[in-house]
Amino acid sequence: MAVFQLPNLSPEILLRFSPTPLDFINRRRINFFRPLSAIGDSQSVAPDSESRNRMFILGMGFVGGFFAQQLKEANWVVSGTCRSDPKKKEWEKRGINLHPFSADSPEWSLLLDSVKDYTHLLISIPPLADIGDPMLRNVELLRGKLSSGNLRWLCYLSSTSVYGDCGGAWVDENHPPNPKTQSAKVRLAAEEGWLSLGRDLGVSTQILRLGGIYGPGRSAIDTLLKQERLSEGQKRRASRKFTSRVHVEDICQVLQASTEKPSSGEIYNVVDDDPAPREEVFEYALELIAKRWPEIINTKPFPFLYESREESSLRGEKRVRNEHMKNKLGVKLIYPSYKSGLQSIVENMDNPF
Ligand SMILES: NC(=O)c1ccc[n+]([C@@H]2O[C@H](COP(=O)([O-])OP(=O)(O)OC[C@H]3O[C@@H](n4cnc5c(N)ncnc54)[C@H](OP(=O)(O)O)[C@@H]3O)[C@@H](O)[C@H]2O)c1
């Protein structure tokens, strides 16, 4: 069992360090926001917006949130969905109006009447292991509503988990998917469902297979500083030799590039160049914290467990290639390795103490 030494922070310090991803967007990307007075209080598609690109984000989560800010800065009309009122209010303050929407509720028709006014649709709602993609359950309704609208680009956020276990080999998009877990199986089915819907609608459709997502507010640095408990699954994944990951800013770059070079049915792996083990990433994160705030380092054990050969092959060892996204979309990674990604997170973090 590997044991990590963690900074041992006082409860007062921890209380002061409880930022949300939105806080980070606010701090780092402060130039993304126009003064509130300059922003209309609604982002519904007004007649004067008709000539502009319009993105609707189904599931305004971590990636969706960062991408929405980037698009807004580039003068897109942006909207999307969330499931909680506080989140909706938080985004309203930033000039983005979200539709309260749960895929389990019956308000589909109303939502899709809004979505069809948009030119671009990003799907970021994950599938559920038991029912699959919650949106595709109503695929007929989706097809019917969206076929009469303005949609011309659709992108589904998927996962590299669809490849299954490849014994540590390098895999590109031509490698046949072989999902082993139920969640990876439904992910692959969701990819196929969105590709097929995109074809039927005659709109540009792309699938992004994302590695483990990290960024400001969600990284090994944050886990250590907040002394979050790792789930058993996370601890086990620590012992994997290879974990592909990607910084949220690079995902946004790829998304942006794919709106500029739309494809019909293209699949892109979106990962960095350095599929390093999670344990190594945590060691490096701890080094960065110790360098930046040497005074706070006390120690506390942080155990990682090792998974059995069976568990490991179920989760899948592989190294994921990213040349296709670089060559076809012309993307140059901002953070080719977790090292530069974590460094930038630490450098841009306000002193939490
Ligand atoms: N995290 C990773 O390392 C990773 C790796 C590969 C792929 N992915 C996938 O990539 C996508 C984007 O990742 P992310 O980290 O940005 O995701 P995230 O932060 O978890 O955001 C997911 C969004 O989907 C919404 N949502 C979830 N279930 C819903 C339902 N039943 N009905 C309506 N909305 C629902 C959430 O709503 P609320 O805002 O109301 O919660 C949230 O806005 C997700 O599909 C994720 O599974 C993630």
XYZ file of C-alpha atoms and ligand atoms in Angstrom:
401
model
C 0.000 0.000 0.000
C 1.390 3.387 -0.971
C 1.057 6.143 1.624
C 0.956 9.810 0.730
C 1.820 12.637 3.081
C -0.846 15.279 2.978
C -0.922 18.836 4.192
C -2.859 18.882 7.430
C -4.976 22.010 7.350
C -6.921 23.596 10.157
C -10.730 23.695 9.847
C -10.576 27.523 9.532
C -8.261 27.236 6.565
C -10.422 24.593 4.984
C -13.505 26.736 5.413
C -11.807 29.568 3.568
C -10.807 27.191 0.814
C -14.060 25.967 -0.563
C -14.194 27.410 -4.059
C -16.461 26.181 -6.808
C -15.366 25.901 -10.447
C -17.390 29.038 -11.060
C -15.240 30.940 -8.537
C -12.203 29.963 -10.544
C -13.795 31.063 -13.774
C -14.523 34.373 -12.098
C -10.961 34.839 -10.892
C -8.964 33.555 -13.809
C -11.179 34.644 -16.610
C -12.298 37.913 -15.197
C -11.737 39.483 -18.626
C -14.364 37.082 -19.965
C -17.093 39.060 -18.287
C -18.528 42.250 -19.500
C -19.970 44.469 -16.741
C -23.343 43.104 -15.694
C -25.028 46.304 -16.823
C -23.870 45.561 -20.377
C -25.486 42.142 -20.386
C -29.171 41.669 -21.074
C -31.025 39.819 -18.350
C -32.126 37.121 -20.704
C -30.262 34.974 -23.168
C -33.336 33.704 -24.942
C -32.893 33.989 -28.675
C -33.992 37.503 -29.563
C -34.490 38.600 -33.197
C -31.248 40.641 -33.127
C -29.373 37.438 -32.201
C -30.494 35.548 -35.248
C -27.340 36.220 -37.237
C -25.094 35.107 -34.359
C -23.888 31.602 -33.527
C -25.983 30.133 -30.747
C -24.847 27.280 -28.474
C -27.179 25.278 -26.265
C -25.437 23.154 -23.630
C -27.444 20.209 -22.330
C -25.916 19.826 -18.829
C -24.048 22.997 -17.806
C -21.489 21.180 -15.661
C -17.728 21.585 -15.349
C -16.817 21.476 -19.057
C -20.055 23.122 -20.162
C -19.455 26.004 -17.741
C -15.949 26.753 -18.935
C -16.967 26.469 -22.559
C -20.001 28.707 -22.068
C -17.784 31.482 -20.708
C -15.378 31.143 -23.607
C -18.186 31.346 -26.151
C -19.793 34.298 -24.468
C -16.503 36.158 -24.686
C -16.511 35.386 -28.403
C -19.981 36.965 -28.688
C -21.986 33.744 -29.044
C -25.484 33.496 -27.650
C -25.240 30.777 -24.981
C -27.780 28.908 -22.933
C -28.186 25.462 -21.440
C -29.673 23.417 -18.642
C -29.073 22.718 -14.975
C -31.070 20.966 -12.299
C -30.849 23.333 -9.340
C -32.199 26.780 -8.645
C -29.064 28.110 -6.865
C -26.965 27.137 -9.877
C -29.388 28.827 -12.232
C -29.222 32.010 -10.134
C -25.417 31.911 -10.043
C -25.258 31.743 -13.835
C -27.871 34.466 -14.240
C -25.516 36.845 -12.462
C -23.029 36.097 -15.238
C -25.549 36.842 -17.929
C -26.319 33.274 -18.902
C -29.878 32.115 -18.568
C -30.199 28.393 -17.898
C -33.318 26.286 -18.266
C -34.107 24.163 -15.213
C -34.275 20.681 -16.696
C -34.012 17.128 -15.498
C -34.166 14.340 -18.056
C -36.468 12.544 -15.611
C -39.087 15.296 -15.676
C -41.863 15.625 -18.270
C -40.892 19.117 -19.561
C -39.131 17.885 -22.652
C -41.328 19.389 -25.277
C -41.012 22.872 -23.827
C -37.239 22.592 -23.565
C -36.834 21.338 -27.120
C -38.935 24.222 -28.443
C -36.163 26.468 -27.092
C -33.267 24.256 -28.194
C -34.374 24.260 -31.818
C -33.687 27.981 -32.121
C -30.002 27.318 -31.486
C -27.427 26.615 -34.200
C -25.181 24.402 -32.043
C -25.926 21.731 -29.428
C -23.432 20.301 -26.929
C -24.536 17.216 -24.997
C -22.816 16.888 -21.640
C -25.396 14.872 -19.679
C -23.860 11.484 -18.820
C -25.671 8.201 -19.422
C -26.994 6.165 -16.504
C -25.840 2.570 -16.113
C -29.408 1.219 -15.886
C -31.256 3.225 -18.529
C -28.509 4.502 -20.837
C -28.575 8.029 -22.248
C -31.529 9.759 -20.576
C -32.020 12.112 -23.542
C -32.071 9.390 -26.170
C -34.979 7.708 -24.413
C -37.084 10.282 -26.263
C -35.192 10.130 -29.529
C -38.345 10.405 -31.647
C -39.336 13.628 -29.916
C -35.776 14.956 -30.306
C -35.770 14.094 -34.011
C -39.179 15.632 -34.565
C -38.462 18.902 -32.762
C -34.900 19.440 -33.941
C -35.532 18.631 -37.593
C -37.546 21.819 -38.007
C -35.068 24.103 -36.269
C -31.812 25.936 -36.914
C -29.414 23.254 -35.670
C -26.330 22.701 -37.808
C -23.717 21.314 -35.358
C -23.993 18.713 -32.611
C -21.315 17.367 -30.285
C -21.527 14.566 -27.742
C -19.051 14.442 -24.832
C -18.063 10.808 -24.420
C -15.276 8.990 -22.631
C -12.162 6.944 -23.447
C -13.707 4.223 -21.273
C -15.384 2.858 -24.422
C -12.083 1.231 -25.470
C -12.113 -1.149 -22.493
C -8.922 -2.961 -21.591
C -6.123 -2.817 -24.160
C -3.337 -4.230 -22.001
C -1.556 -0.866 -21.872
C -1.295 -0.551 -25.676
C -1.594 2.780 -27.468
C -5.074 3.145 -29.000
C -6.389 5.603 -31.568
C -9.907 6.195 -32.839
C -9.657 3.216 -35.225
C -9.230 0.803 -32.343
C -12.489 -1.170 -31.988
C -14.295 -0.191 -28.790
C -14.659 -3.062 -26.354
C -16.351 -1.704 -23.233
C -16.395 -4.024 -20.243
C -18.198 -2.101 -17.514
C -21.898 -1.314 -17.729
C -21.207 2.429 -17.664
C -18.780 2.110 -20.600
C -21.293 -0.011 -22.519
C -24.046 2.570 -22.179
C -21.529 5.285 -23.112
C -20.804 3.543 -26.393
C -24.521 3.069 -27.060
C -25.009 6.809 -26.409
C -22.281 7.675 -28.940
C -24.021 5.524 -31.543
C -27.410 7.046 -30.717
C -26.202 10.664 -31.109
C -24.283 9.860 -34.297
C -27.375 8.293 -35.766
C -29.600 11.210 -34.717
C -27.086 13.679 -36.191
C -27.133 11.768 -39.480
C -30.938 11.744 -39.571
C -31.054 15.472 -38.911
C -28.372 16.145 -41.512
C -26.261 18.194 -39.096
C -22.517 18.120 -38.484
C -21.935 15.627 -35.666
C -18.825 14.953 -33.601
C -17.984 12.759 -30.655
C -15.248 13.750 -28.209
C -13.845 10.838 -26.187
C -12.494 12.629 -23.129
C -9.849 11.374 -20.740
C -10.110 12.174 -17.014
C -11.091 15.838 -16.828
C -9.232 18.225 -14.544
C -8.870 21.968 -14.230
C -9.170 24.844 -11.772
C -11.361 23.694 -8.879
C -11.149 20.026 -9.853
C -7.657 18.553 -9.698
C -5.216 16.613 -7.534
C -4.194 19.980 -6.034
C -7.771 20.659 -4.951
C -8.228 17.137 -3.601
C -5.101 17.488 -1.467
C -5.818 21.015 -0.254
C -9.411 20.250 0.580
C -8.378 16.919 2.032
C -11.200 15.332 0.144
C -11.568 11.659 0.723
C -10.846 9.587 -2.355
C -13.524 7.074 -3.194
C -12.445 3.440 -3.124
C -12.606 3.468 -6.935
C -10.303 6.504 -7.138
C -7.838 4.917 -4.733
C -7.748 1.788 -6.823
C -7.340 3.706 -10.058
C -4.239 5.245 -8.476
C -2.397 2.021 -9.027
C -3.134 1.919 -12.753
C -0.068 2.371 -14.892
C -1.779 4.656 -17.367
C -4.541 7.182 -16.938
C -5.340 9.525 -19.783
C -6.410 12.939 -18.679
C -7.088 16.339 -20.176
C -7.265 19.902 -18.890
C -10.643 21.600 -19.274
C -9.090 24.503 -21.236
C -7.826 22.020 -23.821
C -11.285 20.457 -24.101
C -12.654 23.939 -24.771
C -9.977 24.452 -27.439
C -11.040 21.252 -29.172
C -14.705 22.190 -28.954
C -13.990 25.606 -30.414
C -11.893 24.092 -33.214
C -14.615 21.589 -34.044
C -17.153 24.390 -34.484
C -14.735 25.947 -36.970
C -14.080 22.652 -38.772
C -17.362 20.783 -38.432
C -17.347 17.125 -39.390
C -19.941 14.534 -40.219
C -19.563 11.758 -37.736
C -15.952 12.296 -36.711
C -14.710 10.815 -33.419
C -11.816 12.490 -31.581
C -9.847 11.274 -28.590
C -9.303 14.306 -26.377
C -6.428 13.585 -24.004
C -3.013 15.028 -23.265
C 0.337 13.523 -24.322
C 1.205 12.017 -20.970
C -0.927 9.107 -19.667
C 0.723 8.947 -16.241
C -0.384 6.944 -13.193
C -2.602 8.767 -10.730
C -0.173 8.103 -7.915
C 2.577 9.982 -9.797
C 0.202 12.891 -10.364
C -0.568 13.134 -6.650
C 3.139 13.054 -5.790
C 3.737 15.935 -8.163
C 0.735 17.876 -6.837
C 2.074 17.507 -3.320
C 5.480 18.803 -4.422
C 3.853 21.866 -5.970
C 1.843 22.555 -2.823
C 4.936 22.155 -0.646
C 6.861 24.599 -2.847
C 4.133 27.206 -2.972
C 3.034 27.015 0.684
C 5.938 25.374 2.575
C 4.638 26.632 5.908
C 1.469 24.542 5.803
C 2.929 21.124 5.292
C 2.228 18.862 8.182
C 1.594 15.290 7.328
C -1.228 12.833 7.277
C -1.345 9.410 5.681
C -3.233 9.114 2.404
C -3.411 5.471 1.427
C -3.836 4.117 -2.048
C -4.995 0.554 -2.539
C -3.987 -1.718 -5.338
C -6.607 -3.322 -7.508
C -6.636 -6.968 -8.429
C -5.684 -8.075 -11.943
C -9.379 -8.753 -12.600
C -10.500 -5.286 -11.491
C -7.711 -3.689 -13.456
C -8.656 -5.415 -16.691
C -12.319 -4.497 -16.180
C -11.382 -0.825 -15.876
C -8.928 -1.076 -18.725
C -5.251 -0.289 -19.139
C -4.559 1.748 -22.257
C -2.688 4.745 -23.527
C -4.881 6.930 -25.666
C -3.529 8.639 -28.769
C -4.465 12.215 -29.635
C -2.884 12.770 -33.073
C -6.245 12.845 -34.851
C -7.471 15.869 -32.918
C -4.135 17.609 -33.500
C -3.915 16.854 -37.215
C -7.538 17.273 -38.228
C -8.502 20.165 -35.965
C -5.101 21.843 -35.725
C -5.201 21.852 -31.933
C -1.964 22.535 -30.064
C -2.402 21.480 -26.456
C -1.980 24.235 -23.867
C -1.257 21.562 -21.251
C 0.421 18.551 -22.929
C 1.165 17.001 -19.538
C -0.433 16.984 -16.090
C 2.717 18.784 -14.923
C 2.083 22.020 -16.821
C -1.648 21.718 -16.066
C -1.143 21.425 -12.309
C 1.522 24.128 -12.303
C -0.870 26.565 -13.894
C -3.578 25.641 -11.377
C -1.261 26.319 -8.427
C 0.120 29.528 -9.944
C -3.347 30.938 -10.540
C -4.761 29.906 -7.191
C -5.379 32.666 -4.690
C -3.697 31.976 -1.380
C -6.343 29.959 0.437
C -4.849 30.609 3.861
N -15.194 13.637 -15.124
C -14.421 13.004 -15.965
O -13.228 12.776 -15.716
C -14.987 12.550 -17.307
C -14.193 11.810 -18.179
C -14.709 11.473 -19.439
C -15.997 11.847 -19.787
N -16.782 12.551 -18.896
C -18.121 12.960 -19.331
O -18.012 14.205 -20.007
C -19.214 14.979 -19.800
C -18.845 16.332 -19.204
O -18.128 16.102 -17.993
P -18.251 17.124 -16.770
O -17.201 16.733 -15.811
O -18.338 18.524 -17.282
O -19.669 16.688 -16.194
P -20.460 17.315 -14.949
O -19.712 18.459 -14.362
O -20.841 16.196 -14.063
O -21.773 17.901 -15.675
C -22.807 17.063 -16.104
C -24.039 17.908 -16.356
O -25.122 17.031 -16.681
C -26.254 17.381 -15.905
N -27.060 16.174 -15.660
C -26.674 14.992 -15.137
N -27.698 14.119 -15.108
C -28.775 14.762 -15.603
C -30.131 14.421 -15.830
N -30.627 13.210 -15.511
N -30.956 15.353 -16.371
C -30.502 16.584 -16.682
N -29.224 16.981 -16.490
C -28.372 16.083 -15.962
C -25.704 17.971 -14.621
O -26.693 18.806 -14.073
P -26.461 19.656 -12.721
O -25.606 20.797 -13.139
O -27.795 20.087 -12.313
O -25.809 18.693 -11.774
C -24.487 18.737 -15.153
O -24.860 20.012 -15.584
C -20.109 14.127 -18.911
O -20.973 13.360 -19.704
C -19.118 13.219 -18.210
O -19.709 12.016 -17.762
C -16.294 12.905 -17.673
